[in-house]
Coordinates of C-alpha atoms in Angstrom, one line a residue:
X12 CA -13.6 -62.4 -36.6
X13 CA -10.0 -62.6 -35.3
X14 CA -9.2 -60.8 -32.1
X15 CA -7.4 -57.5 -32.5
X16 CA -4.1 -57.0 -30.8
X17 CA -2.3 -53.7 -31.0
X18 CA 1.5 -53.7 -31.5
X19 CA 3.3 -53.5 -28.2
X20 CA 5.0 -50.3 -27.3
X21 CA 8.7 -50.3 -26.7
X22 CA 8.2 -50.0 -22.9
X23 CA 6.0 -53.2 -23.0
X24 CA 8.8 -55.4 -24.4
X25 CA 11.3 -57.2 -22.3
X26 CA 13.8 -60.0 -23.1
X27 CA 14.1 -63.0 -20.7
X28 CA 16.8 -65.6 -20.6
X29 CA 18.0 -68.1 -18.1
X30 CA 21.1 -70.3 -17.6
X31 CA 20.5 -73.7 -16.1
X32 CA 22.5 -76.3 -14.2
X33 CA 21.8 -80.0 -13.8
X34 CA 20.2 -81.7 -10.8
X35 CA 19.2 -85.3 -10.1
X36 CA 20.8 -88.5 -11.4
X37 CA 23.3 -87.6 -14.2
X38 CA 22.4 -83.9 -13.9
X39 CA 19.7 -84.4 -16.6
X40 CA 17.1 -82.2 -14.9
X41 CA 17.5 -78.5 -15.4
X42 CA 17.4 -76.0 -12.6
X43 CA 17.7 -72.2 -12.9
X44 CA 21.0 -70.8 -11.9
X45 CA 21.1 -67.4 -13.4
X46 CA 18.3 -65.1 -14.7
X47 CA 18.6 -62.0 -16.9
X48 CA 16.0 -59.5 -18.1
X49 CA 16.6 -56.5 -20.3
X50 CA 14.4 -53.8 -21.7
X51 CA 13.8 -53.1 -25.4
X52 CA 17.0 -51.1 -25.7
X53 CA 19.1 -53.9 -24.1
X54 CA 19.5 -52.2 -20.7
X55 CA 19.8 -54.8 -17.9
X56 CA 16.8 -54.8 -15.5
X57 CA 17.9 -58.0 -13.7
X58 CA 20.9 -60.2 -13.8
X59 CA 21.3 -62.5 -10.8
X60 CA 22.4 -65.9 -9.7
X61 CA 19.9 -68.2 -7.9
X62 CA 20.6 -70.3 -4.9
X63 CA 20.0 -74.0 -5.7
X64 CA 17.0 -75.6 -4.2
X65 CA 18.5 -79.1 -4.8
X66 CA 21.9 -80.6 -4.9
X67 CA 23.6 -79.6 -8.2
X68 CA 25.0 -82.7 -9.9
X69 CA 26.3 -81.0 -13.1
X70 CA 27.2 -77.4 -13.2
X71 CA 27.7 -77.7 -17.0
X72 CA 30.5 -75.3 -16.5
X73 CA 32.0 -75.7 -20.0
X74 CA 28.9 -74.1 -21.5
X75 CA 27.3 -72.2 -18.6
X76 CA 30.5 -70.8 -17.0
X77 CA 28.9 -71.5 -13.6
X78 CA 30.8 -73.0 -10.8
X79 CA 29.8 -73.7 -7.2
X80 CA 31.0 -70.3 -6.1
X81 CA 28.6 -68.5 -8.3
X82 CA 25.6 -70.1 -6.5
X83 CA 26.6 -68.8 -3.1
X84 CA 27.2 -65.6 -1.1
X85 CA 30.3 -64.6 -3.0
X86 CA 28.1 -63.7 -6.0
X87 CA 25.1 -62.6 -4.0
X88 CA 23.0 -65.5 -5.2
X89 CA 19.4 -65.0 -4.3
X90 CA 16.7 -67.4 -3.0
X91 CA 14.7 -69.0 -5.7
X92 CA 11.3 -67.9 -4.3
X93 CA 12.5 -64.3 -4.1
X94 CA 13.8 -64.4 -7.7
X95 CA 10.6 -66.1 -8.9
X96 CA 8.4 -63.3 -7.4
X97 CA 10.7 -60.6 -8.7
X98 CA 10.6 -62.0 -12.3
X99 CA 6.9 -62.5 -12.1
X100 CA 6.4 -58.9 -11.1
X101 CA 8.7 -57.5 -13.8
X102 CA 7.2 -59.5 -16.7
X103 CA 3.6 -59.1 -15.6
X104 CA 1.5 -57.6 -18.4
X105 CA 4.6 -57.3 -20.6
X106 CA 5.4 -58.9 -23.9
X107 CA 8.5 -61.1 -23.4
X108 CA 11.0 -61.9 -26.1
X109 CA 13.5 -64.8 -26.0
X110 CA 14.7 -68.0 -27.5
X111 CA 12.9 -71.2 -26.4
X112 CA 11.0 -69.3 -23.8
X113 CA 9.2 -72.4 -22.6
X114 CA 12.5 -73.6 -21.0
X115 CA 12.9 -70.3 -19.1
X116 CA 9.3 -70.2 -18.0
X117 CA 9.5 -73.8 -16.9
X118 CA 12.6 -73.5 -14.7
X119 CA 11.2 -70.4 -13.2
X120 CA 7.8 -71.9 -12.6
X121 CA 6.0 -68.8 -14.1
X122 CA 3.3 -69.2 -16.7
X123 CA 2.8 -66.3 -19.1
X124 CA 0.1 -65.5 -21.7
X125 CA 1.1 -67.1 -25.0
X126 CA -0.1 -64.0 -26.9
X127 CA 2.4 -62.0 -24.9
X128 CA 5.4 -64.0 -26.1
X129 CA 7.7 -63.4 -29.1
X130 CA 9.9 -66.5 -29.3
X131 CA 12.5 -66.2 -32.0
X132 CA 13.0 -70.0 -31.9
X133 CA 9.4 -70.5 -33.0
X134 CA 9.0 -67.6 -35.5
X135 CA 8.3 -69.3 -38.8
X136 CA 9.9 -66.9 -41.2
X137 CA 13.2 -67.3 -39.4
X138 CA 12.9 -71.1 -39.6
X139 CA 12.0 -70.9 -43.3
X140 CA 14.9 -68.6 -44.0
X141 CA 17.3 -71.3 -42.7
X142 CA 15.4 -74.0 -44.5
X143 CA 14.4 -75.6 -41.2
X144 CA 10.6 -75.1 -41.2
X145 CA 9.9 -77.8 -38.6
X146 CA 13.1 -77.8 -36.6
X147 CA 14.3 -75.8 -33.6
X148 CA 17.2 -73.6 -34.7
X149 CA 19.8 -72.6 -32.0
X150 CA 20.2 -68.9 -31.1
X151 CA 23.8 -68.7 -32.3
X152 CA 22.8 -70.1 -35.7
X153 CA 19.9 -67.6 -36.0
X154 CA 22.1 -64.6 -35.1
X155 CA 24.9 -65.6 -37.4
X156 CA 22.9 -66.4 -40.5
X157 CA 20.2 -63.6 -40.1
X158 CA 22.4 -60.8 -38.6
X159 CA 26.0 -61.8 -39.4
X160 CA 26.7 -61.7 -35.7
X161 CA 28.3 -64.2 -33.4
X162 CA 26.6 -65.1 -30.1
X163 CA 27.4 -67.6 -27.3
X164 CA 31.1 -67.9 -28.3
X165 CA 32.5 -69.8 -25.4
X166 CA 30.2 -69.8 -22.4
X167 CA 26.6 -68.7 -22.2
X168 CA 25.6 -65.3 -21.0
X169 CA 21.9 -64.9 -20.5
X170 CA 22.1 -61.1 -20.8
X171 CA 23.8 -61.5 -24.2
X172 CA 21.3 -64.1 -25.2
X173 CA 18.4 -61.8 -24.3
X174 CA 19.9 -58.9 -26.3
X175 CA 20.5 -61.2 -29.3
X176 CA 16.8 -62.3 -29.2
X177 CA 15.7 -58.7 -29.0
X178 CA 17.8 -57.8 -32.0
X179 CA 16.3 -60.7 -34.0
X180 CA 12.8 -59.6 -33.0
X181 CA 13.4 -56.0 -33.9
X182 CA 14.7 -57.0 -37.3
X183 CA 11.2 -58.4 -38.1
X184 CA 9.0 -56.6 -35.6
X185 CA 6.8 -54.9 -38.2
X186 CA 6.1 -58.1 -40.1
X187 CA 5.7 -60.1 -36.9
X188 CA 3.2 -57.6 -35.3
X189 CA 1.3 -57.1 -38.6
X190 CA 0.7 -60.9 -38.9
X191 CA -0.6 -61.0 -35.3
X192 CA -2.9 -58.0 -35.9
X193 CA -4.2 -59.7 -39.0
X194 CA -5.1 -62.8 -36.9
X195 CA -2.2 -64.9 -38.5
X196 CA 0.0 -66.1 -35.6
X197 CA 3.4 -66.3 -37.4
X198 CA 5.0 -68.8 -35.1
X199 CA 5.1 -72.6 -34.5
X200 CA 3.6 -73.9 -31.3
X201 CA 6.0 -74.7 -28.4
X202 CA 6.3 -78.3 -27.3
X203 CA 3.0 -79.6 -26.0
X204 CA 4.8 -80.9 -22.8
X205 CA 5.3 -77.3 -21.8
X206 CA 1.7 -76.1 -22.3
X207 CA 1.6 -75.4 -18.5
X208 CA 4.0 -72.6 -19.1
X209 CA 1.5 -70.6 -21.1
X210 CA -1.8 -69.0 -20.1

């Protein structure tokens, strides 16, 4: 018999999104630079910049909007360990909503129970609606085609991204949670190389 999971209450749902910069040769390795968490209604619970733990080799400013100044005292950037603890405390025992959550959990170094994630990048009905059943669909594409709304125009804003993911989830919450209650997980699996991000 499939395990029974009740639908999460509104106060159990949070959206998580990160903006990353590049470190290492060519800036190809991602490091968290900004973290945002909002509640079910889109109210910001956390939005902060993170002090780099390595030399940043690519700020990816054209897409992230982040410059060296953002990751310093002028913008009250916080130590990574402090942010990691704070985020872990906020999301503990919560259901987190987002897009490609494995990327956020990975750069934060925080594993989370897979059953307590609602990833709009993996939700199969969204992929099917865009005729991309086995492909990752970007958040701006999902929001435009499924909600008629533009997202990430210009530079990324993790708070905006979290709210957009929440709106997508809310648009299918009943069907999503019904499938889970019936023991039919309605999402694709995240990349196996990120299995460490899930409990």
